[in-house]
Amino acid sequence: MPTFTASPRRPLAIAATLAAVLWSSSALAGPREDFMAALEASWKAVGATDIKFGAVSGTDSRFVIADMTVKMTIGDEAVTLTSGPTTLVDAKSAADQSYTVGELTGTDLVMTSADGKVSLAGFTVTNYGSPAPAALKEMYEKTKSVKARYDSITANGIAIVETDDGKTASIESLQFKAGDWKDYLPRIGSGSIKGVTPPLDEAGRKELGAYGYNALVFDVDGSGKWDDVAGTIAVDRLDVNFRDMAALKLNFTVEGVTAAVYEEMSRLGEAADDAAKARQMELLQNLSVRGAQVRLENNSIVQKVIDKQAKDAGMPSKDFVQTMTLTLPVMLASLKNKAFEKEIAVAVKTFLADPKALTIRLTPKAPVSFAQIVGSAMMAPNTLPGMLSASVKAND
């Protein structure tokens, strides 16, 4: 499969933080002077040191900020945010400077740091609500992030450029929806990210071309809900569609993620000491899997991989598949679970003969902790299929 360059996680993390800062600080209503003062106070609450904005026009119910520039430090990194015209509709503030905004739209949002640059051609946020500057300051000091609520966030024309190599990842558009908010955390949500094109190095492009593809582009769609009291996260749909290749579809239910666990994980997120890392691991191991499914739906990639591997081996594709099928028992013997080995062998043989779909299901009778799964994987991997009630089916 293709080889990727270094992922743009750092610029994306900066983008997420700065986007939250922008949307958290751009929506205070009332007289024009009060708005500008509150805007500056909110940005300063999260560490902004240089704030400049252009002319403001319109009415209290709908006004436009011509342009904005904000300079601040995230961690030890200097970051600059600029934007074109930003329009705010039905913005209302409370006495403590918390606020709601019916709709916020903007263009040409650019976030720049030493690591790279993230730009958005346009964005829209609906029914947004932000804590007061004092609460923003407390959040940011603890976790270097801020919370807010919204009905939806959409953006388009996204580009992520790494400073080290100048390569660009792009995203056509994204949309996130959320609801049932409590303490600025949603209990239900869905998301869609379209046209993700990651950067490939020369070796990756060459390998991709060897399988008959000119580009790697994928879409992500998902939805789920969280019961913060019971601690249950149910992701009913998480689909990753690699265009013209295949789709990977997942759903799962995890237990143990209460509001208290989430808050502690958030506080530990920025900590780098061994004690914090040990506590994070402890919290993760206490989580449990109630059920899960992973389904691969082939489009063209399986046949292309088989054809290429067969060509490299100097044999027809049909003979190559037969050879692979005959070697499956030997390859699976390490599982030391005869019944499960046979189930996998039958499913894989069926799938290779007619590659449509391959599905793995986990349906344990009771939730199984991550600690149990890791321990069994290390000490007795042959017990995992039974523990998780695992099954493998082809073309179902």
Short mmCIF file of C-alpha atoms in Angstrom, two decimals:
data_model
loop_
_atom_site.label_atom_id
_atom_site.label_comp_id
_atom_site.label_asym_id
_atom_site.label_seq_id
_atom_site.Cartn_x
_atom_site.Cartn_y
_atom_site.Cartn_z
CA MET A 1 0.00 0.00 0.00
CA PRO A 2 1.11 3.64 -0.40
CA THR A 3 3.71 5.19 1.86
CA PHE A 4 2.65 8.43 3.46
CA THR A 5 4.69 11.40 4.54
CA ALA A 6 4.58 12.67 8.11
CA SER A 7 0.99 13.34 9.16
CA PRO A 8 -0.16 16.95 9.61
CA ARG A 9 -1.41 16.37 13.17
CA ARG A 10 0.41 19.35 14.68
CA PRO A 11 -1.01 21.93 12.23
CA LEU A 12 -4.43 20.30 12.58
CA ALA A 13 -4.27 20.54 16.38
CA ILE A 14 -3.34 24.20 16.10
CA ALA A 15 -6.16 24.71 13.61
CA ALA A 16 -8.71 23.11 15.93
CA THR A 17 -7.62 25.27 18.85
CA LEU A 18 -7.54 28.49 16.87
CA ALA A 19 -10.85 27.76 15.19
CA ALA A 20 -12.37 27.33 18.63
CA VAL A 21 -10.75 30.58 19.73
CA LEU A 22 -12.11 32.42 16.71
CA TRP A 23 -15.61 31.07 17.07
CA SER A 24 -15.48 31.52 20.84
CA SER A 25 -14.48 35.14 20.53
CA SER A 26 -16.39 36.50 17.58
CA ALA A 27 -19.96 36.64 18.71
CA LEU A 28 -20.73 39.09 21.50
CA ALA A 29 -23.76 41.26 20.87
CA GLY A 30 -24.92 44.69 22.05
CA PRO A 31 -23.56 48.12 21.22
CA ARG A 32 -20.65 48.10 18.82
CA GLU A 33 -18.19 49.30 21.46
CA ASP A 34 -19.23 46.59 23.91
CA PHE A 35 -18.82 43.92 21.29
CA MET A 36 -15.28 44.99 20.35
CA ALA A 37 -14.27 45.18 24.02
CA ALA A 38 -15.69 41.73 24.73
CA LEU A 39 -14.06 40.33 21.61
CA GLU A 40 -10.67 41.51 22.78
CA ALA A 41 -11.29 40.23 26.32
CA SER A 42 -12.15 36.73 25.06
CA TRP A 43 -9.04 36.48 22.92
CA LYS A 44 -6.83 37.76 25.72
CA ALA A 45 -8.36 35.13 28.01
CA VAL A 46 -6.72 32.43 25.88
CA GLY A 47 -3.35 34.16 25.54
CA ALA A 48 -3.66 36.49 22.56
CA THR A 49 -1.13 39.33 22.73
CA ASP A 50 -1.73 41.21 19.47
CA ILE A 51 -5.28 41.70 18.20
CA LYS A 52 -6.23 43.78 15.18
CA PHE A 53 -9.57 44.01 13.41
CA GLY A 54 -10.92 45.97 10.49
CA ALA A 55 -14.04 48.07 10.18
CA VAL A 56 -17.31 46.82 11.66
CA SER A 57 -20.52 47.53 9.71
CA GLY A 58 -24.18 46.60 9.95
CA THR A 59 -26.70 46.48 12.79
CA ASP A 60 -26.72 44.85 16.21
CA SER A 61 -28.70 41.91 14.76
CA ARG A 62 -26.38 41.44 11.76
CA PHE A 63 -22.90 42.90 11.44
CA VAL A 64 -19.67 42.25 9.58
CA ILE A 65 -16.05 42.49 10.75
CA ALA A 66 -14.05 43.32 7.62
CA ASP A 67 -10.91 41.41 8.66
CA MET A 68 -9.10 40.13 11.74
CA THR A 69 -5.56 39.30 12.82
CA VAL A 70 -4.71 37.55 16.09
CA LYS A 71 -1.26 36.59 17.35
CA MET A 72 -0.84 34.24 20.29
CA THR A 73 1.24 31.39 21.69
CA ILE A 74 -0.01 27.82 21.92
CA GLY A 75 2.32 25.87 24.16
CA ASP A 76 5.68 27.26 23.13
CA GLU A 77 4.70 27.96 19.52
CA ALA A 78 3.86 31.36 18.07
CA VAL A 79 0.71 31.27 15.95
CA THR A 80 -0.99 33.87 13.76
CA LEU A 81 -4.62 33.77 12.68
CA THR A 82 -6.07 35.98 9.94
CA SER A 83 -9.49 36.03 8.35
CA GLY A 84 -11.45 37.88 5.72
CA PRO A 85 -14.97 39.25 6.29
CA THR A 86 -16.80 37.58 9.19
CA THR A 87 -20.58 37.96 9.48
CA LEU A 88 -22.49 37.47 12.75
CA VAL A 89 -26.27 37.10 12.88
CA ASP A 90 -28.53 37.24 15.97
CA ALA A 91 -25.65 37.51 18.45
CA LYS A 92 -26.62 37.95 22.09
CA SER A 93 -24.45 38.29 25.20
CA ALA A 94 -25.09 37.90 28.91
CA ALA A 95 -23.75 40.01 31.76
CA ASP A 96 -20.75 37.69 32.27
CA GLN A 97 -19.94 37.95 28.53
CA SER A 98 -21.05 34.41 27.74
CA TYR A 99 -23.02 34.49 24.52
CA THR A 100 -24.97 32.80 21.74
CA VAL A 101 -24.88 33.45 18.01
CA GLY A 102 -27.49 32.32 15.49
CA GLU A 103 -25.06 32.08 12.59
CA LEU A 104 -21.43 32.98 12.01
CA THR A 105 -19.89 32.86 8.53
CA GLY A 106 -16.44 33.76 7.33
CA THR A 107 -13.96 33.46 4.48
CA ASP A 108 -10.22 33.15 4.00
CA LEU A 109 -9.36 31.87 7.47
CA VAL A 110 -5.61 31.18 7.71
CA MET A 111 -3.67 29.81 10.69
CA THR A 112 0.13 29.96 10.46
CA SER A 113 2.87 28.63 12.74
CA ALA A 114 6.47 27.46 12.40
CA ASP A 115 5.20 23.93 11.67
CA GLY A 116 2.93 24.88 8.81
CA LYS A 117 -0.25 26.56 7.66
CA VAL A 118 -3.92 25.62 7.66
CA SER A 119 -6.35 27.58 5.49
CA LEU A 120 -10.12 27.47 4.99
CA ALA A 121 -11.81 29.11 2.01
CA GLY A 122 -15.04 29.47 3.97
CA PHE A 123 -16.84 28.33 7.11
CA THR A 124 -20.24 28.56 8.81
CA VAL A 125 -21.25 27.90 12.42
CA THR A 126 -24.89 27.76 13.55
CA ASN A 127 -26.45 28.24 17.00
CA TYR A 128 -23.14 28.72 18.71
CA GLY A 129 -22.72 29.29 22.43
CA SER A 130 -19.55 30.22 24.32
CA PRO A 131 -18.60 30.39 28.00
CA ALA A 132 -17.54 33.68 29.58
CA PRO A 133 -13.92 34.86 29.17
CA ALA A 134 -13.13 33.82 32.74
CA ALA A 135 -14.28 30.26 32.02
CA LEU A 136 -12.37 30.23 28.72
CA LYS A 137 -9.22 31.26 30.55
CA GLU A 138 -9.61 28.49 33.13
CA MET A 139 -10.22 25.86 30.41
CA TYR A 140 -7.26 26.98 28.35
CA GLU A 141 -4.85 27.05 31.27
CA LYS A 142 -5.77 23.45 32.16
CA THR A 143 -5.88 21.79 28.75
CA LYS A 144 -4.72 24.32 26.10
CA SER A 145 -8.16 24.01 24.53
CA VAL A 146 -11.59 25.58 24.91
CA LYS A 147 -15.15 24.24 24.89
CA ALA A 148 -18.25 25.64 23.29
CA ARG A 149 -21.54 24.36 21.88
CA TYR A 150 -23.04 24.50 18.41
CA ASP A 151 -25.65 22.90 16.20
CA SER A 152 -23.39 22.61 13.16
CA ILE A 153 -19.97 23.57 11.79
CA THR A 154 -19.20 23.45 8.08
CA ALA A 155 -16.05 24.39 6.17
CA ASN A 156 -14.75 24.05 2.63
CA GLY A 157 -11.56 24.49 0.65
CA ILE A 158 -9.21 23.29 3.40
CA ALA A 159 -5.46 23.05 2.81
CA ILE A 160 -2.80 21.88 5.28
CA VAL A 161 0.80 22.67 4.44
CA GLU A 162 3.79 21.23 6.33
CA THR A 163 6.70 23.63 6.67
CA ASP A 164 9.35 20.88 6.61
CA ASP A 165 8.61 19.57 3.12
CA GLY A 166 6.03 21.98 1.70
CA LYS A 167 3.66 19.16 0.81
CA THR A 168 -0.05 19.92 1.04
CA ALA A 169 -2.95 17.84 2.26
CA SER A 170 -6.40 19.00 1.21
CA ILE A 171 -10.01 18.48 2.26
CA GLU A 172 -12.92 19.41 0.01
CA SER A 173 -15.39 20.01 2.83
CA LEU A 174 -16.41 18.99 6.31
CA GLN A 175 -19.51 19.19 8.45
CA PHE A 176 -20.10 18.38 12.12
CA LYS A 177 -23.45 18.36 13.92
CA ALA A 178 -24.00 17.98 17.65
CA GLY A 179 -26.82 18.12 20.18
CA ASP A 180 -28.03 17.27 23.69
CA TRP A 181 -25.36 19.49 25.21
CA LYS A 182 -24.42 19.50 28.87
CA ASP A 183 -21.49 21.44 30.35
CA TYR A 184 -20.38 22.25 26.80
CA LEU A 185 -20.11 18.57 25.88
CA PRO A 186 -22.48 16.95 23.33
CA ARG A 187 -24.27 13.66 23.91
CA ILE A 188 -25.13 13.04 20.25
CA GLY A 189 -23.21 13.95 17.12
CA SER A 190 -22.40 13.21 13.51
CA GLY A 191 -19.68 14.22 11.10
CA SER A 192 -18.78 14.12 7.44
CA ILE A 193 -15.39 14.85 5.89
CA LYS A 194 -15.27 14.80 2.09
CA GLY A 195 -12.38 14.61 -0.33
CA VAL A 196 -9.41 14.08 1.98
CA THR A 197 -6.25 13.96 -0.12
CA PRO A 198 -3.15 13.26 1.99
CA PRO A 199 0.33 14.07 0.73
CA LEU A 200 2.29 11.18 -0.76
CA ASP A 201 6.03 10.97 -1.17
CA GLU A 202 7.54 9.77 -4.46
CA ALA A 203 7.65 6.16 -3.29
CA GLY A 204 4.00 6.32 -2.26
CA ARG A 205 2.90 7.73 -5.60
CA LYS A 206 4.89 5.08 -7.44
CA GLU A 207 3.43 2.27 -5.36
CA LEU A 208 -0.08 3.63 -5.80
CA GLY A 209 0.45 3.77 -9.55
CA ALA A 210 1.63 0.18 -9.57
CA TYR A 211 -1.87 -0.84 -8.51
CA GLY A 212 -3.48 1.30 -11.19
CA TYR A 213 -4.44 4.35 -9.15
CA ASN A 214 -3.57 7.97 -9.85
CA ALA A 215 -4.51 9.39 -6.45
CA LEU A 216 -5.60 8.50 -2.94
CA VAL A 217 -8.79 10.31 -1.92
CA PHE A 218 -11.17 9.27 0.85
CA ASP A 219 -14.34 10.38 2.65
CA VAL A 220 -15.32 9.82 6.28
CA ASP A 221 -18.89 9.72 7.65
CA GLY A 222 -20.00 8.83 11.15
CA SER A 223 -22.51 9.28 13.94
CA GLY A 224 -22.86 8.25 17.55
CA LYS A 225 -24.13 9.03 21.02
CA TRP A 226 -22.75 9.19 24.54
CA ASP A 227 -24.50 8.34 27.79
CA ASP A 228 -22.22 10.19 30.22
CA VAL A 229 -23.97 8.71 33.28
CA ALA A 230 -23.79 5.07 32.22
CA GLY A 231 -20.45 5.77 30.55
CA THR A 232 -21.46 4.26 27.21
CA ILE A 233 -20.24 5.51 23.84
CA ALA A 234 -22.10 3.94 20.91
CA VAL A 235 -20.68 4.70 17.46
CA ASP A 236 -23.35 3.31 15.20
CA ARG A 237 -21.59 4.31 11.98
CA LEU A 238 -18.02 5.15 11.05
CA ASP A 239 -17.47 4.72 7.33
CA VAL A 240 -14.20 5.41 5.54
CA ASN A 241 -14.65 5.29 1.78
CA PHE A 242 -11.46 5.15 -0.28
CA ARG A 243 -12.72 6.37 -3.63
CA ASP A 244 -12.58 3.75 -6.40
CA MET A 245 -10.84 1.36 -4.00
CA ALA A 246 -12.85 0.06 -1.05
CA ALA A 247 -14.92 1.10 1.95
CA LEU A 248 -14.17 0.30 5.58
CA LYS A 249 -17.27 0.38 7.78
CA LEU A 250 -17.14 0.20 11.56
CA ASN A 251 -19.50 0.34 14.51
CA PHE A 252 -18.72 -0.28 18.17
CA THR A 253 -19.88 0.26 21.72
CA VAL A 254 -17.46 1.11 24.53
CA GLU A 255 -18.31 1.31 28.23
CA GLY A 256 -16.61 3.16 31.07
CA VAL A 257 -16.43 6.67 29.58
CA THR A 258 -18.33 8.65 32.20
CA ALA A 259 -18.23 12.44 32.38
CA ALA A 260 -15.72 12.16 35.24
CA VAL A 261 -13.45 9.89 33.18
CA TYR A 262 -13.65 12.25 30.21
CA GLU A 263 -12.76 15.27 32.35
CA GLU A 264 -9.80 13.48 33.91
CA MET A 265 -8.52 12.35 30.53
CA SER A 266 -8.81 15.95 29.29
CA ARG A 267 -6.81 17.26 32.25
CA LEU A 268 -4.14 14.62 31.71
CA GLY A 269 -3.97 15.30 27.98
CA GLU A 270 -1.31 18.01 28.22
CA ALA A 271 0.71 16.35 30.98
CA ALA A 272 4.00 14.73 29.98
CA ASP A 273 5.17 13.25 33.29
CA ASP A 274 5.26 9.49 33.90
CA ALA A 275 2.56 9.59 36.57
CA ALA A 276 0.10 11.27 34.19
CA LYS A 277 0.88 8.78 31.43
CA ALA A 278 0.43 5.88 33.84
CA ARG A 279 -2.94 7.24 34.94
CA GLN A 280 -4.04 7.68 31.33
CA MET A 281 -3.15 4.06 30.63
CA GLU A 282 -5.03 2.96 33.73
CA LEU A 283 -8.16 4.82 32.62
CA LEU A 284 -7.95 3.33 29.13
CA GLN A 285 -7.52 -0.21 30.46
CA ASN A 286 -10.65 0.20 32.57
CA LEU A 287 -12.77 0.79 29.45
CA SER A 288 -14.71 -2.17 28.07
CA VAL A 289 -15.87 -3.37 24.66
CA ARG A 290 -19.53 -4.38 24.52
CA GLY A 291 -19.54 -5.12 20.79
CA ALA A 292 -17.96 -4.15 17.48
CA GLN A 293 -18.06 -4.79 13.77
CA VAL A 294 -15.53 -4.13 11.02
CA ARG A 295 -16.63 -4.62 7.42
CA LEU A 296 -14.52 -4.28 4.27
CA GLU A 297 -16.53 -3.67 1.11
CA ASN A 298 -14.38 -4.09 -1.96
CA ASN A 299 -14.66 -1.85 -4.99
CA SER A 300 -11.59 -2.64 -7.07
CA ILE A 301 -8.55 -2.76 -4.83
CA VAL A 302 -8.64 -6.45 -3.86
CA GLN A 303 -8.66 -7.67 -7.45
CA LYS A 304 -5.93 -5.20 -8.41
CA VAL A 305 -3.74 -6.36 -5.53
CA ILE A 306 -4.30 -10.00 -6.50
CA ASP A 307 -3.53 -9.29 -10.15
CA LYS A 308 -0.31 -7.43 -9.34
CA GLN A 309 0.91 -10.01 -6.84
CA ALA A 310 0.13 -12.78 -9.29
CA LYS A 311 2.00 -10.97 -12.06
CA ASP A 312 5.01 -10.47 -9.78
CA ALA A 313 4.90 -14.20 -8.96
CA GLY A 314 4.71 -15.08 -12.66
CA MET A 315 1.39 -16.90 -12.56
CA PRO A 316 -2.26 -16.34 -13.53
CA SER A 317 -4.43 -14.64 -10.91
CA LYS A 318 -6.61 -17.74 -10.53
CA ASP A 319 -3.58 -19.89 -9.69
CA PHE A 320 -2.27 -17.25 -7.29
CA VAL A 321 -5.58 -17.25 -5.37
CA GLN A 322 -5.56 -21.04 -5.23
CA THR A 323 -2.00 -21.02 -3.86
CA MET A 324 -2.97 -18.51 -1.19
CA THR A 325 -6.00 -20.59 -0.24
CA LEU A 326 -3.89 -23.74 0.14
CA THR A 327 -1.43 -21.97 2.45
CA LEU A 328 -4.12 -20.48 4.72
CA PRO A 329 -4.14 -23.38 7.25
CA VAL A 330 -0.39 -23.00 7.79
CA MET A 331 -0.66 -19.23 8.11
CA LEU A 332 -3.49 -19.52 10.65
CA ALA A 333 -2.01 -22.32 12.74
CA SER A 334 -0.41 -19.80 15.11
CA LEU A 335 -3.89 -18.90 16.39
CA LYS A 336 -4.08 -22.30 18.10
CA ASN A 337 -7.84 -22.31 17.84
CA LYS A 338 -8.95 -24.93 15.32
CA ALA A 339 -12.60 -23.87 15.10
CA PHE A 340 -11.76 -20.21 14.55
CA GLU A 341 -8.95 -21.07 12.13
CA LYS A 342 -11.44 -23.03 10.01
CA GLU A 343 -13.98 -20.17 10.12
CA ILE A 344 -11.38 -17.66 8.93
CA ALA A 345 -10.10 -19.99 6.22
CA VAL A 346 -13.60 -20.56 4.80
CA ALA A 347 -14.40 -16.83 4.86
CA VAL A 348 -11.12 -15.78 3.23
CA LYS A 349 -11.40 -18.49 0.57
CA THR A 350 -14.92 -17.33 -0.29
CA PHE A 351 -13.86 -13.69 -0.34
CA LEU A 352 -10.81 -14.23 -2.55
CA ALA A 353 -12.87 -16.23 -5.04
CA ASP A 354 -15.43 -13.43 -5.30
CA PRO A 355 -14.20 -10.32 -3.40
CA LYS A 356 -17.34 -8.47 -2.32
CA ALA A 357 -17.26 -8.04 1.47
CA LEU A 358 -15.49 -9.40 4.53
CA THR A 359 -17.00 -8.82 7.99
CA ILE A 360 -15.57 -9.35 11.48
CA ARG A 361 -18.03 -9.19 14.40
CA LEU A 362 -17.40 -9.12 18.15
CA THR A 363 -20.48 -9.96 20.22
CA PRO A 364 -19.34 -10.85 23.76
CA LYS A 365 -22.04 -11.93 26.21
CA ALA A 366 -20.73 -9.33 28.68
CA PRO A 367 -18.45 -6.29 28.20
CA VAL A 368 -14.75 -7.19 28.04
CA SER A 369 -12.23 -4.72 29.45
CA PHE A 370 -9.31 -3.46 27.42
CA ALA A 371 -7.03 -4.83 30.17
CA GLN A 372 -8.46 -8.33 29.61
CA ILE A 373 -8.03 -8.02 25.85
CA VAL A 374 -4.42 -6.83 26.10
CA GLY A 375 -3.56 -9.46 28.71
CA SER A 376 -5.03 -12.28 26.67
CA ALA A 377 -3.37 -11.05 23.48
CA MET A 378 0.00 -11.23 25.23
CA MET A 379 -0.43 -14.44 27.23
CA ALA A 380 -3.07 -16.56 25.47
CA PRO A 381 -4.14 -15.12 22.09
CA ASN A 382 -6.02 -18.33 21.24
CA THR A 383 -8.61 -17.42 23.91
CA LEU A 384 -9.52 -14.06 22.36
CA PRO A 385 -12.04 -15.35 19.74
CA GLY A 386 -14.04 -17.08 22.45
CA MET A 387 -13.75 -14.21 24.91
CA LEU A 388 -15.02 -11.72 22.35
CA SER A 389 -17.41 -14.11 20.57
CA ALA A 390 -15.63 -13.28 17.32
CA SER A 391 -16.94 -14.34 13.93
CA VAL A 392 -15.70 -13.83 10.36
CA LYS A 393 -18.04 -13.93 7.36
CA ALA A 394 -17.56 -13.31 3.63
CA ASN A 395 -20.03 -11.76 1.20
CA ASP A 396 -22.85 -11.65 3.78
#
